[in-house]
PDB file of C-alpha atoms in Angstrom:
ATOM      1  CA  MET A  10       0.115  -0.173  -0.011  1.00  0.00           C
ATOM      2  CA  ILE A  11       2.986   2.618   0.464  1.00  0.00           C
ATOM      3  CA  ASP A  12       5.613   3.064  -2.248  1.00  0.00           C
ATOM      4  CA  PRO A  13       9.020   2.452  -0.922  1.00  0.00           C
ATOM      5  CA  ARG A  14      10.033   5.738  -2.493  1.00  0.00           C
ATOM      6  CA  ALA A  15       7.668   7.715   0.123  1.00  0.00           C
ATOM      7  CA  TYR A  16       8.922   8.994   3.488  1.00  0.00           C
ATOM      8  CA  ILE A  17       6.710   8.131   6.330  1.00  0.00           C
ATOM      9  CA  ASP A  18       7.785   9.445   9.675  1.00  0.00           C
ATOM     10  CA  PRO A  19       7.659   6.653  12.475  1.00  0.00           C
ATOM     11  CA  LYS A  20       5.581   8.880  14.627  1.00  0.00           C
ATOM     12  CA  ALA A  21       3.078   8.860  11.718  1.00  0.00           C
ATOM     13  CA  GLU A  22       0.219   6.801  12.100  1.00  0.00           C
ATOM     14  CA  LEU A  23      -1.440   5.140   9.061  1.00  0.00           C
ATOM     15  CA  ASP A  24      -4.344   2.449   8.512  1.00  0.00           C
ATOM     16  CA  SER A  25      -2.993  -0.449   6.762  1.00  0.00           C
ATOM     17  CA  SER A  26      -5.428   0.022   3.829  1.00  0.00           C
ATOM     18  CA  VAL A  27      -3.966   3.496   3.233  1.00  0.00           C
ATOM     19  CA  HIS A  28      -2.325   4.073  -0.321  1.00  0.00           C
ATOM     20  CA  VAL A  29       0.850   6.358  -0.324  1.00  0.00           C
ATOM     21  CA  GLY A  30       2.552   7.434  -3.714  1.00  0.00           C
ATOM     22  CA  ALA A  31       6.090   7.736  -4.638  1.00  0.00           C
ATOM     23  CA  PHE A  32       7.948  10.619  -3.179  1.00  0.00           C
ATOM     24  CA  SER A  33       5.402  11.477  -0.758  1.00  0.00           C
ATOM     25  CA  TYR A  34       6.100  12.828   2.737  1.00  0.00           C
ATOM     26  CA  ILE A  35       4.329  12.104   5.796  1.00  0.00           C
ATOM     27  CA  GLY A  36       5.506  13.797   8.878  1.00  0.00           C
ATOM     28  CA  ALA A  37       5.034  13.247  12.549  1.00  0.00           C
ATOM     29  CA  GLY A  38       1.778  13.376  14.152  1.00  0.00           C
ATOM     30  CA  VAL A  39       0.079  12.639  11.053  1.00  0.00           C
ATOM     31  CA  ARG A  40      -2.701   9.994  11.632  1.00  0.00           C
ATOM     32  CA  ILE A  41      -4.481   8.833   8.352  1.00  0.00           C
ATOM     33  CA  ASP A  42      -7.395   6.510   8.653  1.00  0.00           C
ATOM     34  CA  ALA A  43      -8.566   3.610   6.316  1.00  0.00           C
ATOM     35  CA  GLY A  44      -9.369   3.528   2.500  1.00  0.00           C
ATOM     36  CA  THR A  45      -7.672   7.211   2.156  1.00  0.00           C
ATOM     37  CA  GLN A  46      -5.536   7.326  -1.277  1.00  0.00           C
ATOM     38  CA  ILE A  47      -2.425   9.602  -1.339  1.00  0.00           C
ATOM     39  CA  GLU A  48      -0.974  10.007  -4.915  1.00  0.00           C
ATOM     40  CA  PRO A  49       2.793  10.891  -5.436  1.00  0.00           C
ATOM     41  CA  HIS A  50       4.617  14.058  -4.367  1.00  0.00           C
ATOM     42  CA  VAL A  51       1.955  14.827  -1.390  1.00  0.00           C
ATOM     43  CA  VAL A  52       3.026  16.403   1.594  1.00  0.00           C
ATOM     44  CA  ILE A  53       1.347  16.100   5.014  1.00  0.00           C
ATOM     45  CA  LYS A  54       3.024  17.630   7.967  1.00  0.00           C
ATOM     46  CA  GLY A  55       1.355  17.041  11.819  1.00  0.00           C
ATOM     47  CA  PRO A  56      -0.294  17.483  13.942  1.00  0.00           C
ATOM     48  CA  THR A  57      -2.860  16.284  11.292  1.00  0.00           C
ATOM     49  CA  PHE A  58      -5.693  14.117  11.100  1.00  0.00           C
ATOM     50  CA  ILE A  59      -7.181  12.813   8.193  1.00  0.00           C
ATOM     51  CA  GLY A  60     -10.395  10.336   7.938  1.00  0.00           C
ATOM     52  CA  ARG A  61     -11.591   7.794   5.696  1.00  0.00           C
ATOM     53  CA  ASN A  62     -11.725   7.457   2.012  1.00  0.00           C
ATOM     54  CA  ASN A  63     -10.332  10.745   1.135  1.00  0.00           C
ATOM     55  CA  HIS A  64      -8.414  11.049  -2.315  1.00  0.00           C
ATOM     56  CA  ILE A  65      -5.672  13.510  -2.150  1.00  0.00           C
ATOM     57  CA  HIS A  66      -3.772  14.262  -5.421  1.00  0.00           C
ATOM     58  CA  GLN A  67      -0.115  14.720  -6.183  1.00  0.00           C
ATOM     59  CA  PHE A  68       1.511  18.065  -5.027  1.00  0.00           C
ATOM     60  CA  ALA A  69      -0.905  19.037  -2.453  1.00  0.00           C
ATOM     61  CA  SER A  70       0.442  20.154   0.845  1.00  0.00           C
ATOM     62  CA  LEU A  71      -1.763  19.897   4.181  1.00  0.00           C
ATOM     63  CA  GLY A  72      -0.823  20.479   7.602  1.00  0.00           C
ATOM     64  CA  ASP A  73       1.955  23.092   7.252  1.00  0.00           C
ATOM     65  CA  ALA A  74       2.363  25.907   9.654  1.00  0.00           C
ATOM     66  CA  PRO A  75       0.014  28.948   9.453  1.00  0.00           C
ATOM     67  CA  GLN A  76       0.859  31.890   7.345  1.00  0.00           C
ATOM     68  CA  ASP A  77       0.532  34.253  10.153  1.00  0.00           C
ATOM     69  CA  LYS A  78       3.180  36.569  11.660  1.00  0.00           C
ATOM     70  CA  LYS A  79       1.659  35.981  15.061  1.00  0.00           C
ATOM     71  CA  TYR A  80       2.254  32.312  15.059  1.00  0.00           C
ATOM     72  CA  ARG A  81       4.708  31.107  17.840  1.00  0.00           C
ATOM     73  CA  GLY A  82       5.133  27.561  16.727  1.00  0.00           C
ATOM     74  CA  THR A  83       2.697  25.673  19.060  1.00  0.00           C
ATOM     75  CA  ASP A  84       1.135  22.493  18.182  1.00  0.00           C
ATOM     76  CA  THR A  85      -1.813  23.389  16.446  1.00  0.00           C
ATOM     77  CA  ARG A  86      -3.990  20.939  14.268  1.00  0.00           C
ATOM     78  CA  LEU A  87      -5.685  20.404  10.766  1.00  0.00           C
ATOM     79  CA  GLU A  88      -8.499  17.914  10.806  1.00  0.00           C
ATOM     80  CA  ILE A  89     -10.088  16.675   7.348  1.00  0.00           C
ATOM     81  CA  GLY A  90     -13.265  14.188   7.655  1.00  0.00           C
ATOM     82  CA  ASN A  91     -14.224  11.392   5.358  1.00  0.00           C
ATOM     83  CA  ASP A  92     -14.782  11.153   1.362  1.00  0.00           C
ATOM     84  CA  ASN A  93     -13.011  14.341   0.320  1.00  0.00           C
ATOM     85  CA  VAL A  94     -11.587  14.717  -3.075  1.00  0.00           C
ATOM     86  CA  ILE A  95      -8.456  17.365  -2.915  1.00  0.00           C
ATOM     87  CA  ARG A  96      -7.076  18.035  -6.137  1.00  0.00           C
ATOM     88  CA  GLU A  97      -3.663  19.102  -7.054  1.00  0.00           C
ATOM     89  CA  TYR A  98      -1.625  21.744  -5.523  1.00  0.00           C
ATOM     90  CA  CYS A  99      -3.921  22.309  -2.891  1.00  0.00           C
ATOM     91  CA  THR A 100      -2.759  23.834   0.481  1.00  0.00           C
ATOM     92  CA  MET A 101      -4.466  23.586   3.897  1.00  0.00           C
ATOM     93  CA  HIS A 102      -2.640  25.132   6.865  1.00  0.00           C
ATOM     94  CA  ARG A 103      -2.964  24.451  10.605  1.00  0.00           C
ATOM     95  CA  GLY A 104      -4.879  26.706  12.962  1.00  0.00           C
ATOM     96  CA  THR A 105      -3.286  29.342  15.291  1.00  0.00           C
ATOM     97  CA  GLU A 106      -3.212  29.770  19.094  1.00  0.00           C
ATOM     98  CA  ASP A 107      -4.990  33.097  18.573  1.00  0.00           C
ATOM     99  CA  ASP A 108      -8.121  31.245  17.562  1.00  0.00           C
ATOM    100  CA  GLU A 109      -8.760  27.561  18.800  1.00  0.00           C
ATOM    101  CA  GLY A 110      -5.791  26.043  17.013  1.00  0.00           C
ATOM    102  CA  LEU A 111      -7.842  24.204  14.485  1.00  0.00           C
ATOM    103  CA  THR A 112      -8.382  24.401  10.729  1.00  0.00           C
ATOM    104  CA  SER A 113     -11.316  21.866   9.911  1.00  0.00           C
ATOM    105  CA  ILE A 114     -12.749  20.305   6.960  1.00  0.00           C
ATOM    106  CA  GLY A 115     -15.849  18.197   6.901  1.00  0.00           C
ATOM    107  CA  ASP A 116     -17.185  15.210   4.754  1.00  0.00           C
ATOM    108  CA  ASP A 117     -17.962  14.887   1.356  1.00  0.00           C
ATOM    109  CA  ASN A 118     -16.012  17.856  -0.352  1.00  0.00           C
ATOM    110  CA  TRP A 119     -15.220  18.466  -3.552  1.00  0.00           C
ATOM    111  CA  ILE A 120     -11.945  20.872  -3.577  1.00  0.00           C
ATOM    112  CA  MET A 121     -10.288  21.472  -6.911  1.00  0.00           C
ATOM    113  CA  ALA A 122      -6.792  22.302  -7.963  1.00  0.00           C
ATOM    114  CA  TYR A 123      -4.872  25.398  -6.216  1.00  0.00           C
ATOM    115  CA  THR A 124      -7.602  25.976  -3.905  1.00  0.00           C
ATOM    116  CA  HIS A 125      -6.321  27.567  -0.414  1.00  0.00           C
ATOM    117  CA  PHE A 126      -7.459  27.098   3.384  1.00  0.00           C
ATOM    118  CA  ALA A 127      -5.921  29.430   5.437  1.00  0.00           C
ATOM    119  CA  HIS A 128      -5.507  28.813   9.384  1.00  0.00           C
ATOM    120  CA  ASP A 129      -8.494  28.290  11.387  1.00  0.00           C
ATOM    121  CA  SER A 130     -10.981  28.222   8.530  1.00  0.00           C
ATOM    122  CA  ARG A 131     -13.872  25.867   9.066  1.00  0.00           C
ATOM    123  CA  VAL A 132     -15.363  23.973   5.994  1.00  0.00           C
ATOM    124  CA  GLY A 133     -18.523  21.979   6.500  1.00  0.00           C
ATOM    125  CA  ASN A 134     -19.899  19.119   4.259  1.00  0.00           C
ATOM    126  CA  HIS A 135     -20.852  18.769   0.817  1.00  0.00           C
ATOM    127  CA  THR A 136     -19.239  21.669  -0.338  1.00  0.00           C
ATOM    128  CA  ILE A 137     -17.508  22.522  -3.859  1.00  0.00           C
ATOM    129  CA  PHE A 138     -14.641  24.702  -4.439  1.00  0.00           C
ATOM    130  CA  ALA A 139     -13.528  25.676  -8.035  1.00  0.00           C
ATOM    131  CA  ASN A 140      -9.970  25.975  -8.884  1.00  0.00           C
ATOM    132  CA  GLY A 141      -7.964  28.515  -7.479  1.00  0.00           C
ATOM    133  CA  SER A 142     -10.565  29.427  -4.670  1.00  0.00           C
ATOM    134  CA  SER A 143      -9.321  31.016  -1.689  1.00  0.00           C
ATOM    135  CA  LEU A 144      -9.998  31.179   2.034  1.00  0.00           C
ATOM    136  CA  ALA A 145      -8.216  33.748   4.139  1.00  0.00           C
ATOM    137  CA  GLY A 146      -7.545  32.929   8.013  1.00  0.00           C
ATOM    138  CA  HIS A 147     -10.789  32.148  10.439  1.00  0.00           C
ATOM    139  CA  VAL A 148     -13.457  31.985   7.396  1.00  0.00           C
ATOM    140  CA  THR A 149     -16.216  29.566   7.904  1.00  0.00           C
ATOM    141  CA  VAL A 150     -18.024  27.709   5.315  1.00  0.00           C
ATOM    142  CA  ALA A 151     -21.245  25.903   5.859  1.00  0.00           C
ATOM    143  CA  ASP A 152     -22.706  22.884   4.121  1.00  0.00           C
ATOM    144  CA  TYR A 153     -23.403  22.899   0.627  1.00  0.00           C
ATOM    145  CA  VAL A 154     -21.797  26.232  -0.523  1.00  0.00           C
ATOM    146  CA  ILE A 155     -20.476  26.445  -3.584  1.00  0.00           C
ATOM    147  CA  LEU A 156     -17.443  28.891  -4.763  1.00  0.00           C
ATOM    148  CA  GLY A 157     -16.771  29.468  -8.398  1.00  0.00           C
ATOM    149  CA  GLY A 158     -13.137  29.461  -9.715  1.00  0.00           C
ATOM    150  CA  PHE A 159     -10.928  32.220  -8.186  1.00  0.00           C
ATOM    151  CA  SER A 160     -13.425  33.245  -5.431  1.00  0.00           C
ATOM    152  CA  LEU A 161     -11.348  35.109  -2.952  1.00  0.00           C
ATOM    153  CA  VAL A 162     -12.684  35.254   0.814  1.00  0.00           C
ATOM    154  CA  HIS A 163     -11.535  37.920   3.357  1.00  0.00           C
ATOM    155  CA  GLN A 164     -10.653  36.821   6.906  1.00  0.00           C
ATOM    156  CA  PHE A 165     -13.347  36.516   9.403  1.00  0.00           C
ATOM    157  CA  CYS A 166     -15.971  36.061   6.696  1.00  0.00           C
ATOM    158  CA  LYS A 167     -18.919  33.565   7.077  1.00  0.00           C
ATOM    159  CA  LEU A 168     -20.931  31.934   4.202  1.00  0.00           C
ATOM    160  CA  GLY A 169     -24.278  30.342   5.033  1.00  0.00           C
ATOM    161  CA  ILE A 170     -25.797  27.143   4.121  1.00  0.00           C
ATOM    162  CA  HIS A 171     -26.433  26.608   0.229  1.00  0.00           C
ATOM    163  CA  SER A 172     -24.851  30.050  -0.826  1.00  0.00           C
ATOM    164  CA  PHE A 173     -23.096  30.269  -4.105  1.00  0.00           C
ATOM    165  CA  SER A 174     -20.272  32.643  -5.655  1.00  0.00           C
ATOM    166  CA  GLY A 175     -19.460  33.169  -9.370  1.00  0.00           C
ATOM    167  CA  ALA A 176     -16.185  32.959 -10.608  1.00  0.00           C
ATOM    168  CA  GLY A 177     -13.891  35.556  -9.597  1.00  0.00           C
ATOM    169  CA  THR A 178     -15.708  36.959  -6.740  1.00  0.00           C
ATOM    170  CA  VAL A 179     -13.988  39.021  -3.985  1.00  0.00           C
ATOM    171  CA  ILE A 180     -15.992  38.597  -0.537  1.00  0.00           C
ATOM    172  CA  PHE A 181     -15.585  41.291   2.204  1.00  0.00           C
ATOM    173  CA  LYS A 182     -18.630  40.407   4.254  1.00  0.00           C
ATOM    174  CA  ASP A 183     -20.874  37.656   5.390  1.00  0.00           C
ATOM    175  CA  VAL A 184     -23.212  35.777   2.732  1.00  0.00           C
ATOM    176  CA  PRO A 185     -26.630  34.808   3.975  1.00  0.00           C
ATOM    177  CA  PRO A 186     -27.867  31.226   3.353  1.00  0.00           C
ATOM    178  CA  PHE A 187     -29.334  30.345  -0.074  1.00  0.00           C
ATOM    179  CA  VAL A 188     -27.916  33.856  -1.624  1.00  0.00           C
ATOM    180  CA  THR A 189     -25.962  33.910  -5.069  1.00  0.00           C
ATOM    181  CA  VAL A 190     -23.092  36.611  -5.050  1.00  0.00           C
ATOM    182  CA  TRP A 191     -20.988  37.669  -7.638  1.00  0.00           C
ATOM    183  CA  GLY A 192     -18.433  40.183  -8.422  1.00  0.00           C
ATOM    184  CA  ASN A 193     -15.255  42.453  -7.456  1.00  0.00           C
ATOM    185  CA  THR A 194     -16.376  43.209  -4.853  1.00  0.00           C
ATOM    186  CA  ALA A 195     -19.462  40.766  -4.245  1.00  0.00           C
ATOM    187  CA  LYS A 196     -22.998  41.814  -4.696  1.00  0.00           C
ATOM    188  CA  ALA A 197     -26.151  39.747  -3.956  1.00  0.00           C
ATOM    189  CA  TYR A 198     -28.078  38.393  -7.350  1.00  0.00           C
ATOM    190  CA  GLY A 199     -30.894  36.806  -5.960  1.00  0.00           C
ATOM    191  CA  ILE A 200     -31.159  33.042  -4.476  1.00  0.00           C
ATOM    192  CA  ASN A 201     -29.396  29.968  -5.660  1.00  0.00           C
ATOM    193  CA  LYS A 202     -32.501  28.747  -6.728  1.00  0.00           C
ATOM    194  CA  GLU A 203     -31.341  26.144  -9.234  1.00  0.00           C
ATOM    195  CA  GLY A 204     -28.949  24.501  -6.418  1.00  0.00           C
ATOM    196  CA  LEU A 205     -32.062  24.457  -4.270  1.00  0.00           C
ATOM    197  CA  LYS A 206     -34.125  22.566  -6.861  1.00  0.00           C
ATOM    198  CA  ARG A 207     -31.094  20.242  -7.374  1.00  0.00           C
ATOM    199  CA  ARG A 208     -31.076  19.415  -3.529  1.00  0.00           C
ATOM    200  CA  ASN A 209     -34.899  18.759  -3.524  1.00  0.00           C
ATOM    201  CA  PHE A 210     -36.042  21.827  -1.619  1.00  0.00           C
ATOM    202  CA  SER A 211     -40.115  21.972  -1.925  1.00  0.00           C
ATOM    203  CA  ALA A 212     -41.628  24.794  -4.278  1.00  0.00           C
ATOM    204  CA  GLU A 213     -43.188  26.342  -1.195  1.00  0.00           C
ATOM    205  CA  THR A 214     -39.925  26.576   0.446  1.00  0.00           C
ATOM    206  CA  ILE A 215     -37.936  28.283  -2.186  1.00  0.00           C
ATOM    207  CA  ARG A 216     -40.802  30.747  -2.484  1.00  0.00           C
ATOM    208  CA  HIS A 217     -40.488  31.622   1.286  1.00  0.00           C
ATOM    209  CA  ILE A 218     -36.448  31.948   0.701  1.00  0.00           C
ATOM    210  CA  HIS A 219     -37.467  34.522  -2.337  1.00  0.00           C
ATOM    211  CA  GLU A 220     -39.720  36.215  -0.477  1.00  0.00           C
ATOM    212  CA  ALA A 221     -37.099  36.687   2.601  1.00  0.00           C
ATOM    213  CA  TYR A 222     -34.488  37.719  -0.040  1.00  0.00           C
ATOM    214  CA  LYS A 223     -36.916  40.572  -1.254  1.00  0.00           C
ATOM    215  CA  ILE A 224     -37.524  41.691   2.107  1.00  0.00           C
ATOM    216  CA  ILE A 225     -33.494  41.812   2.744  1.00  0.00           C
ATOM    217  CA  TYR A 226     -32.323  43.185  -0.268  1.00  0.00           C
ATOM    218  CA  ARG A 227     -35.224  45.280  -2.059  1.00  0.00           C
ATOM    219  CA  GLN A 228     -36.983  46.896   0.597  1.00  0.00           C
ATOM    220  CA  ASN A 229     -34.658  49.437   1.762  1.00  0.00           C
ATOM    221  CA  LEU A 230     -34.285  48.118   5.267  1.00  0.00           C
ATOM    222  CA  THR A 231     -31.477  48.065   7.497  1.00  0.00           C
ATOM    223  CA  LEU A 232     -30.482  44.514   8.991  1.00  0.00           C
ATOM    224  CA  THR A 233     -32.216  44.980  11.944  1.00  0.00           C
ATOM    225  CA  GLU A 234     -35.442  46.266  10.521  1.00  0.00           C
ATOM    226  CA  ALA A 235     -35.496  43.166   8.045  1.00  0.00           C
ATOM    227  CA  ILE A 236     -34.874  40.651  10.782  1.00  0.00           C
ATOM    228  CA  GLU A 237     -37.998  42.093  12.580  1.00  0.00           C
ATOM    229  CA  ALA A 238     -39.807  41.964   9.151  1.00  0.00           C
ATOM    230  CA  LEU A 239     -38.848  38.514   8.436  1.00  0.00           C
ATOM    231  CA  LYS A 240     -40.282  37.229  12.008  1.00  0.00           C
ATOM    232  CA  LEU A 241     -43.534  38.918  11.317  1.00  0.00           C
ATOM    233  CA  LYS A 242     -43.891  37.522   7.832  1.00  0.00           C
ATOM    234  CA  VAL A 243     -42.717  33.748   8.473  1.00  0.00           C
ATOM    235  CA  THR A 244     -42.551  31.671  11.698  1.00  0.00           C
ATOM    236  CA  ASP A 245     -43.067  28.056  10.537  1.00  0.00           C
ATOM    237  CA  CYS A 246     -40.301  27.675   7.900  1.00  0.00           C
ATOM    238  CA  ALA A 247     -37.169  26.244   9.025  1.00  0.00           C
ATOM    239  CA  GLU A 248     -35.062  27.769   6.422  1.00  0.00           C
ATOM    240  CA  ILE A 249     -36.241  31.370   7.081  1.00  0.00           C
ATOM    241  CA  ASN A 250     -35.675  30.879  10.955  1.00  0.00           C
ATOM    242  CA  LEU A 251     -32.038  29.606   9.946  1.00  0.00           C
ATOM    243  CA  LEU A 252     -31.719  32.844   7.877  1.00  0.00           C
ATOM    244  CA  ILE A 253     -32.993  35.051  10.790  1.00  0.00           C
ATOM    245  CA  ASP A 254     -30.505  33.322  13.255  1.00  0.00           C
ATOM    246  CA  PHE A 255     -27.473  33.941  10.550  1.00  0.00           C
ATOM    247  CA  LEU A 256     -28.371  37.724  10.078  1.00  0.00           C
ATOM    248  CA  GLY A 257     -28.316  38.326  13.912  1.00  0.00           C
ATOM    249  CA  LYS A 258     -25.245  36.812  14.386  1.00  0.00           C
ATOM    250  CA  THR A 259     -23.454  38.762  11.848  1.00  0.00           C
ATOM    251  CA  THR A 260     -20.641  41.169  13.040  1.00  0.00           C
ATOM    252  CA  ARG A 261     -19.366  41.919   9.493  1.00  0.00           C
ATOM    253  CA  GLY A 262     -22.508  42.833   7.813  1.00  0.00           C
ATOM    254  CA  ILE A 263     -23.826  41.065   4.664  1.00  0.00           C
ATOM    255  CA  VAL A 264     -23.120  41.389   0.949  1.00  0.00           C
ATOM    256  CA  ARG A 265     -25.207  43.608  -0.586  1.00  0.00           C
TER     257      ARG A 265
END
């Protein structure tokens, strides 16, 4: 399962079913669970945990020290879940002691070539990152988010569940759930209607989400006023309650 030309540190822990290609480097403090395949010329440094059935392609670099001038060399972590595809030249850095010391990626994410996840990023499940998309430090990406190619996300931003960014988007503020954004700088362009249909949202739920979008973006309301208007209009739709919760917790404001 391990090519003899790969280097595996004696302090690394690999399940017996893990494949490691030629000239890959697996450092001390790395743990890799069953069924994961690592192609040639991959570098993984610890402390890093990688779950089951991931496929990591050549020239990826995972678990290196964060690009943060305040970083003081402590043992922070990178954790990657199950069933992820990580393509060529992706980089994912460990967390920093100024946050929780953790960069985390969930399950079933499709991460295309040249993607970068900076320190302390949190990525959920079932996301898609097209080629060249990048997260700055402390970014949170919820489940089912899609970032178009070369999308850039500023530090501390949050991307809500089922949101979508077009190619080349530069995001400086939070993106609410279900919203489509595009441009430099990002602007809102409606809801991610096609994505919601593909994920079997009912026509009624999509209608509620679209009505909520119009309240937030078309009525010239402040964020506080929009939240109050949403509370009055719909109370029994889980997606709208999720949207209200997201808006109430934003500290950066939202993409307009």
